[in-house]
Amino acid sequence: MTPRTPSILVINGPNLNLLGTREPAVYGTATLDDVVRLAEDTARDLGCTASSTQSNHEGRIIDAIHAARSTSDGIVINAGAFTHTSIAIRDALAAVGLPVVEVHISNVHRREEFRHSSYISGVADAVIVGAGIDGYRLAVDHLARRLTAAAGTDAASFPKS
Ligand code: CA2
């Protein structure tokens, strides 16, 4: 049987639709479209697919996490400011039980105290902060390698001819 292509869902939270339009000193000049493309390209290069969603609404993010249970094999999430406030998003991630990588574009630990704590980190398999939008590439790369290894679809799992 041909193994199914592993699929990764990238979730971006509030205000990340503004990427590239304001605060370039903190968040850089790349746009959300650039992030979406970067995730798609990284996943494709590793034999996976990546789809992306962004919402400014906590409930919509929770709905997207629930839907991922039947559509995705792993989640990359930048929950924006909900990172520091939302037990509900943490509970949704824990309930769905998919591998999770948490990403923050800025180094939250070098910023205000209220950004130092995350409700997501305790249910994430990996956390990437301060690498700019390259953090999404690192996150998708990590998940893709993990998922293809688990599915036996990575190049390394095939016998060399
Ligand atoms: O560094 C990150 O990725 C953050 O998740 C971004 C959130 C912030 O609340 C977190 O503490 C850290 C804010 C996203 C706001 O994005 C903007 C992008 C461009 C212009 C204005 C806001």
Short mmCIF file of C-alpha atoms and ligand atoms in Angstrom, two decimals:
data_model
loop_
_atom_site.label_atom_id
_atom_site.label_comp_id
_atom_site.label_asym_id
_atom_site.label_seq_id
_atom_site.Cartn_x
_atom_site.Cartn_y
_atom_site.Cartn_z
CA MET A 1 0.00 0.00 0.00
CA THR A 2 1.29 3.49 -0.84
CA PRO A 3 1.81 5.47 2.37
CA ARG A 4 -0.23 8.67 2.73
CA THR A 5 1.65 11.98 2.40
CA PRO A 6 2.02 13.45 5.91
CA SER A 7 0.26 16.76 6.31
CA ILE A 8 1.18 19.67 8.56
CA LEU A 9 -1.15 22.47 9.65
CA VAL A 10 0.43 25.88 10.32
CA ILE A 11 -1.71 28.07 12.58
CA ASN A 12 -1.07 31.78 13.03
CA GLY A 13 -2.91 33.76 15.67
CA PRO A 14 -3.96 37.36 16.24
CA ASN A 15 -2.32 40.24 14.39
CA LEU A 16 0.04 38.00 12.44
CA ASN A 17 -1.92 38.98 9.31
CA LEU A 18 -0.12 42.33 9.75
CA LEU A 19 3.32 40.80 9.28
CA GLY A 20 5.49 42.88 6.98
CA THR A 21 3.32 45.97 7.31
CA ARG A 22 4.32 47.29 10.78
CA GLU A 23 6.99 46.87 13.46
CA PRO A 24 9.70 45.58 11.11
CA ALA A 25 12.32 45.98 13.86
CA VAL A 26 10.52 43.31 15.90
CA TYR A 27 8.88 41.08 13.29
CA GLY A 28 10.91 41.70 10.12
CA THR A 29 9.65 42.62 6.68
CA ALA A 30 8.34 39.27 5.41
CA THR A 31 4.57 38.95 5.04
CA LEU A 32 2.19 36.21 6.15
CA ASP A 33 2.05 35.06 2.51
CA ASP A 34 5.84 34.60 2.66
CA VAL A 35 5.40 32.46 5.79
CA VAL A 36 2.73 30.35 4.06
CA ARG A 37 4.99 29.81 1.04
CA LEU A 38 8.00 29.00 3.20
CA ALA A 39 6.01 26.36 5.07
CA GLU A 40 4.65 24.85 1.83
CA ASP A 41 8.08 24.74 0.17
CA THR A 42 9.78 23.25 3.22
CA ALA A 43 7.13 20.57 3.59
CA ARG A 44 7.18 19.70 -0.13
CA ASP A 45 10.98 19.31 -0.14
CA LEU A 46 10.59 16.71 2.61
CA GLY A 47 7.71 14.77 1.05
CA CYS A 48 4.95 16.37 3.11
CA THR A 49 2.23 18.96 2.59
CA ALA A 50 1.61 22.10 4.64
CA SER A 51 -1.58 24.11 4.80
CA SER A 52 -1.95 27.35 6.73
CA THR A 53 -4.64 29.24 8.56
CA GLN A 54 -4.65 32.56 10.42
CA SER A 55 -7.28 33.94 12.75
CA ASN A 56 -7.66 36.84 15.14
CA HIS A 57 -10.29 34.88 17.09
CA GLU A 58 -9.53 32.39 19.84
CA GLY A 59 -12.55 30.19 19.07
CA ARG A 60 -11.63 29.91 15.40
CA ILE A 61 -8.13 28.81 16.35
CA ILE A 62 -9.62 26.17 18.65
CA ASP A 63 -11.94 25.00 15.83
CA ALA A 64 -8.93 24.73 13.49
CA ILE A 65 -7.07 22.63 16.06
CA HIS A 66 -10.10 20.32 16.46
CA ALA A 67 -10.44 19.96 12.68
CA ALA A 68 -6.76 19.04 12.43
CA ARG A 69 -7.55 15.79 14.21
CA SER A 70 -8.98 14.39 10.98
CA THR A 71 -6.96 16.36 8.40
CA SER A 72 -3.41 16.76 9.72
CA ASP A 73 -0.56 14.80 11.25
CA GLY A 74 1.16 17.65 13.07
CA ILE A 75 0.69 21.30 14.01
CA VAL A 76 2.99 24.32 13.88
CA ILE A 77 1.45 27.12 15.93
CA ASN A 78 2.26 30.75 16.57
CA ALA A 79 -0.68 31.66 18.75
CA GLY A 80 0.47 35.28 18.98
CA ALA A 81 -0.63 36.99 22.20
CA PHE A 82 -3.00 34.06 22.98
CA THR A 83 0.20 32.16 23.80
CA HIS A 84 0.38 34.07 27.06
CA THR A 85 -3.32 33.95 27.95
CA SER A 86 -5.16 30.98 26.48
CA ILE A 87 -5.66 27.85 28.53
CA ALA A 88 -8.39 26.97 25.98
CA ILE A 89 -5.89 26.76 23.10
CA ARG A 90 -3.56 24.69 25.27
CA ASP A 91 -6.42 22.33 26.16
CA ALA A 92 -7.39 21.97 22.48
CA LEU A 93 -3.82 21.07 21.51
CA ALA A 94 -3.61 18.56 24.35
CA ALA A 95 -7.00 17.05 23.44
CA VAL A 96 -6.10 16.54 19.78
CA GLY A 97 -2.81 14.91 20.72
CA LEU A 98 -0.93 15.65 17.49
CA PRO A 99 2.75 16.58 17.60
CA VAL A 100 3.05 20.34 18.09
CA VAL A 101 5.86 22.82 17.43
CA GLU A 102 5.41 26.30 18.93
CA VAL A 103 6.98 29.18 17.02
CA HIS A 104 7.60 32.81 17.91
CA ILE A 105 9.16 35.17 15.42
CA SER A 106 10.64 37.40 18.11
CA ASN A 107 12.69 36.31 21.09
CA VAL A 108 9.88 36.58 23.62
CA HIS A 109 12.35 36.08 26.48
CA ARG A 110 14.14 39.30 25.62
CA ARG A 111 10.87 41.25 25.65
CA GLU A 112 8.35 42.26 28.31
CA GLU A 113 7.88 39.96 31.29
CA PHE A 114 4.29 39.07 30.26
CA ARG A 115 5.64 37.44 27.08
CA HIS A 116 7.96 35.12 29.01
CA SER A 117 5.29 32.59 29.91
CA SER A 118 3.49 30.36 27.46
CA TYR A 119 0.46 28.12 28.00
CA ILE A 120 1.42 26.31 24.77
CA SER A 121 4.99 25.26 25.64
CA GLY A 122 3.84 22.64 28.14
CA VAL A 123 1.99 20.74 25.40
CA ALA A 124 4.51 21.37 22.60
CA ASP A 125 7.17 18.91 21.47
CA ALA A 126 9.51 21.73 20.47
CA VAL A 127 9.61 25.50 20.85
CA ILE A 128 11.42 27.86 18.46
CA VAL A 129 11.76 31.54 19.39
CA GLY A 130 13.68 34.48 18.00
CA ALA A 131 14.70 33.00 14.63
CA GLY A 132 12.40 35.34 12.66
CA ILE A 133 10.24 33.66 10.05
CA ASP A 134 13.01 31.07 9.61
CA GLY A 135 11.49 29.60 12.78
CA TYR A 136 8.58 28.32 10.66
CA ARG A 137 11.02 26.60 8.28
CA LEU A 138 12.78 24.97 11.24
CA ALA A 139 9.45 23.90 12.74
CA VAL A 140 8.08 22.40 9.52
CA ASP A 141 11.43 20.71 8.83
CA HIS A 142 11.42 19.13 12.30
CA LEU A 143 7.82 17.91 12.06
CA ALA A 144 8.20 16.69 8.47
CA ARG A 145 11.27 14.59 9.29
CA ARG A 146 9.54 13.16 12.34
CA LEU A 147 6.32 12.37 10.44
CA THR A 148 7.97 10.82 7.40
CA ALA A 149 10.22 8.69 9.62
CA ALA A 150 7.13 7.48 11.51
CA ALA A 151 5.27 6.76 8.26
CA GLY A 152 8.28 5.07 6.68
CA THR A 153 8.10 7.48 3.73
CA ASP A 154 11.46 9.22 4.25
CA ALA A 155 14.20 8.64 1.70
CA ALA A 156 16.40 7.07 4.38
CA SER A 157 13.90 4.27 4.99
CA PHE A 158 14.14 2.92 1.41
CA PRO A 159 16.85 0.41 0.54
CA LYS A 160 19.63 1.91 -1.60
CA SER A 161 19.77 0.46 -5.13
O1 CA2 B 1 7.10 36.77 18.32
C1 CA2 B 1 6.01 36.25 18.00
O2 CA2 B 1 5.87 35.55 17.02
C2 CA2 B 1 4.76 36.58 18.85
O3 CA2 B 1 3.98 35.40 18.91
C3 CA2 B 1 4.02 37.66 18.11
C4 CA2 B 1 2.79 38.19 18.87
C5 CA2 B 1 3.16 38.55 20.30
O4 CA2 B 1 1.99 38.92 21.01
C6 CA2 B 1 3.86 37.41 21.01
O5 CA2 B 1 4.20 37.83 22.31
C7 CA2 B 1 5.11 36.99 20.26
C8 CA2 B 1 2.23 39.43 18.19
C9 CA2 B 1 1.98 39.31 16.74
C10 CA2 B 1 1.78 40.68 16.20
O6 CA2 B 1 2.25 40.67 14.88
C11 CA2 B 1 2.44 41.87 14.27
C12 CA2 B 1 3.12 41.83 13.10
C13 CA2 B 1 3.36 42.99 12.43
C14 CA2 B 1 2.91 44.21 12.93
C15 CA2 B 1 2.22 44.23 14.12
C16 CA2 B 1 1.97 43.06 14.79
#
